[in-house]
Coordinates of C-alpha atoms in Angstrom, one line a residue:
M1 CA 0.1 0.2 0.0
T2 CA 1.4 3.6 -1.0
A3 CA 1.1 6.5 1.0
E4 CA -1.3 7.8 -1.2
D5 CA -3.4 4.9 -0.6
D6 CA -3.1 4.9 3.1
F7 CA -4.0 8.5 3.1
N8 CA -7.1 7.6 1.0
K9 CA -8.1 4.6 3.4
K10 CA -7.9 7.0 6.6
W11 CA -9.9 9.7 4.9
L12 CA -12.7 7.4 3.5
N13 CA -12.8 5.6 7.2
K14 CA -12.9 9.2 8.8
F15 CA -15.7 10.4 6.2
K16 CA -17.6 7.5 7.3
L17 CA -17.3 8.2 11.0
I18 CA -18.4 11.8 10.4
S19 CA -21.2 11.4 7.9
G20 CA -22.4 7.5 8.9
I21 CA -22.1 7.1 5.0
G22 CA -20.9 3.6 3.9
L23 CA -21.2 2.2 7.5
S24 CA -22.7 -1.3 8.0
E25 CA -25.9 -1.7 9.5
E26 CA -24.6 -2.5 13.2
E27 CA -21.6 0.2 12.5
Y28 CA -24.5 2.6 11.6
K29 CA -26.6 1.9 14.5
N30 CA -23.4 2.3 16.8
W31 CA -22.9 5.7 15.1
V32 CA -26.0 7.0 15.7
E33 CA -26.1 6.2 19.4
A34 CA -22.6 7.6 19.7
K35 CA -24.1 11.0 18.3
D36 CA -27.1 11.0 20.3
F37 CA -25.1 10.4 23.2
E38 CA -22.5 13.3 22.3
R39 CA -25.5 15.5 21.8
C40 CA -27.0 14.6 25.2
E41 CA -23.8 15.1 27.1
K42 CA -23.2 18.3 25.5
Y43 CA -26.7 19.6 26.2
K44 CA -26.5 18.6 29.7
S45 CA -23.2 20.0 30.6
S46 CA -24.5 23.2 29.0
L47 CA -27.9 23.4 30.8
L48 CA -26.1 22.5 34.3
K49 CA -23.7 26.0 33.7
T50 CA -26.2 28.4 31.9
S51 CA -29.8 27.1 32.7
P52 CA -30.9 29.6 35.3
L53 CA -33.9 26.7 35.9
V54 CA -31.8 24.0 36.2
I55 CA -29.1 25.7 38.3
F56 CA -31.9 26.9 40.4
L57 CA -33.4 23.3 41.1
V58 CA -29.8 21.8 41.5
E59 CA -29.0 24.1 44.1
H60 CA -32.1 23.5 46.2
L61 CA -31.5 19.9 45.8
R62 CA -28.1 20.6 47.7
R63 CA -30.0 23.0 50.3
I64 CA -32.3 20.1 51.7
G65 CA -29.1 18.1 52.2
V66 CA -28.9 15.8 48.8
D67 CA -25.2 15.3 47.7
F68 CA -26.1 15.8 44.3
N69 CA -22.9 15.2 41.8
P70 CA -24.7 15.7 38.4
S71 CA -21.9 13.0 36.9
D72 CA -23.4 10.2 39.2
A73 CA -27.1 11.7 39.2
I74 CA -27.8 12.2 35.5
H75 CA -27.4 9.6 32.7
C76 CA -27.7 9.9 29.2
R77 CA -28.9 6.6 27.7
P78 CA -30.9 5.3 24.8
C79 CA -34.7 4.5 25.6
S80 CA -36.9 2.1 24.2
A81 CA -40.0 3.9 25.0
T82 CA -41.5 7.2 24.0
R83 CA -40.5 9.0 26.9
G84 CA -37.6 11.6 27.1
G85 CA -36.6 10.9 30.5
G86 CA -37.2 9.4 33.8
F87 CA -36.4 9.4 37.7
S88 CA -35.8 6.4 40.1
P89 CA -34.6 6.6 43.5
Q90 CA -32.0 3.8 42.8
N91 CA -30.6 5.1 39.2
G92 CA -31.3 8.8 39.4
I93 CA -32.2 11.1 36.5
L94 CA -32.2 9.4 32.9
L95 CA -32.3 11.5 29.8
C96 CA -33.2 9.7 27.0
S97 CA -30.2 10.6 24.4
N98 CA -32.2 9.3 21.2
K99 CA -35.5 11.4 22.3
I100 CA -34.1 14.6 22.8
F101 CA -33.1 16.7 20.0
S102 CA -32.6 20.2 21.3
Y103 CA -31.2 22.1 24.0
N104 CA -34.8 23.8 24.9
Q105 CA -36.3 20.0 25.0
M106 CA -33.7 18.7 27.2
Q107 CA -34.1 22.1 29.6
D108 CA -37.6 21.2 30.2
I109 CA -37.0 17.3 30.5
L110 CA -34.2 17.9 32.9
S111 CA -36.0 20.3 35.1
H112 CA -39.2 17.9 35.1
E113 CA -37.0 15.1 36.4
L114 CA -35.5 17.3 38.9
I115 CA -38.6 18.1 40.4
H116 CA -38.9 14.6 41.0
S117 CA -35.8 14.0 42.7
W118 CA -36.6 17.3 44.8
D119 CA -40.0 15.8 45.8
H120 CA -38.3 12.5 46.4
H121 CA -35.8 13.8 48.9
R122 CA -37.6 16.9 50.4
F123 CA -41.2 14.8 50.7
K124 CA -40.2 10.9 51.2
V125 CA -42.4 10.0 48.2
D126 CA -43.6 6.6 48.1
W127 CA -43.8 6.0 44.2
N128 CA -46.0 2.9 45.0
N129 CA -48.5 5.2 46.3
L130 CA -50.6 6.4 43.5
K131 CA -51.5 9.8 45.2
H132 CA -47.8 10.5 46.1
H133 CA -47.1 9.6 42.5
A134 CA -49.6 11.9 40.9
C135 CA -49.0 14.7 43.0
S136 CA -45.2 14.7 41.9
E137 CA -46.4 14.5 38.4
I138 CA -48.7 17.4 38.7
R139 CA -46.0 19.4 40.2
A140 CA -43.5 18.2 37.6
A141 CA -45.7 18.9 34.7
N142 CA -46.9 22.4 36.2
L143 CA -43.2 23.6 37.4
S144 CA -40.9 22.3 34.7
G145 CA -42.1 24.1 31.5
D146 CA -43.5 20.9 30.0
C147 CA -46.8 22.9 29.5
K148 CA -45.4 26.1 27.6
F149 CA -47.5 26.8 24.6
F150 CA -44.7 25.9 22.3
R151 CA -44.6 22.6 23.8
E152 CA -48.1 22.0 23.7
F153 CA -48.5 23.4 20.0
A154 CA -45.8 21.1 19.0
R155 CA -48.2 17.8 20.4
G156 CA -51.0 19.4 18.4
N157 CA -52.6 20.5 21.5
V158 CA -53.6 24.7 21.5
G159 CA -56.0 26.2 23.9
F160 CA -56.3 29.3 25.9
N161 CA -58.7 28.8 28.8
K162 CA -57.2 27.2 31.7
H163 CA -54.6 25.1 29.1
Q164 CA -52.0 24.8 31.7
Q165 CA -54.2 23.2 34.1
E166 CA -55.4 20.9 31.5
C167 CA -52.2 20.2 30.1
V168 CA -50.9 19.6 33.4
R169 CA -53.7 17.3 34.5
R170 CA -53.4 15.4 31.1
R171 CA -49.7 14.8 31.5
A172 CA -50.0 13.9 35.0
I173 CA -52.8 11.1 34.0
L174 CA -50.3 9.9 31.4
S175 CA -47.2 9.4 33.5
L176 CA -49.7 7.9 36.2
Q177 CA -50.9 5.2 34.1
A178 CA -47.2 3.9 33.6
N179 CA -47.4 3.1 37.3
F180 CA -47.4 -0.7 37.7
N181 CA -50.2 0.1 40.8
C182 CA -52.5 1.8 38.4
K183 CA -55.0 -0.5 36.9
S184 CA -56.6 1.9 34.3
A185 CA -56.6 5.2 32.8
E186 CA -60.2 5.6 34.8
Q187 CA -58.2 5.1 38.1
A188 CA -55.3 7.2 36.9
E189 CA -57.8 10.1 36.2
S190 CA -59.8 9.6 39.5
V191 CA -56.3 9.8 41.6
V192 CA -54.8 12.8 39.5
N193 CA -58.4 14.9 40.2
Q194 CA -58.4 13.9 44.2
V195 CA -55.0 15.6 44.8
F196 CA -55.1 17.9 41.9
E197 CA -56.0 21.1 43.6
S198 CA -53.5 21.1 46.5
C199 CA -50.3 19.7 44.3
Y200 CA -50.8 22.0 41.6
N201 CA -50.9 24.9 43.8
D202 CA -47.9 23.9 45.8
T203 CA -45.2 25.7 43.6
R204 CA -42.3 24.8 46.1
P205 CA -39.0 25.4 45.8
F206 CA -40.4 28.3 43.4
D207 CA -41.8 31.1 44.5
E208 CA -44.5 31.2 41.6
I209 CA -45.0 28.9 38.4
Y210 CA -41.9 29.6 36.7

């Protein structure tokens, strides 16, 4: 192999890695996952440094005694579900790297999950208790930006009269249905309605809705 051939081979390999063109199916899958992970980590790092909302929530986690280390507490991973993220007491915050495509989208998702984390540590949430779970879902949807006009517009939901409340209620019901203790959509709606007023009006740690 000549020096020119070697250069051309290296250039072709680099082109494949940059563009994804010419890779095998398995190589392309790995390439997409790597690009998704890189983007997710980039947005996460930026949000932790520049987002007033994210910085505020991390600070308030630390104020209630949580030893919050973003490297250990927030993880970028591909997800098979349609969700953009999640929270569990055992594993911390999940950001679905293959479902998040913009800085603003991640800000809403990360803020939502940080509110769940704050609730868990502040109120000792029992996630098997449907009322506990519903309350945190109501608060997270209400306070994170999840129901902002443009997020709702992208979902095809447009309204003006009490739209924030309707969005929060709908998002909380959908999330509660994923709890294995929830037997039906009707049960989810009933539980959310039972706790809605008190949880919707509880804006802690904010003074008011963001």
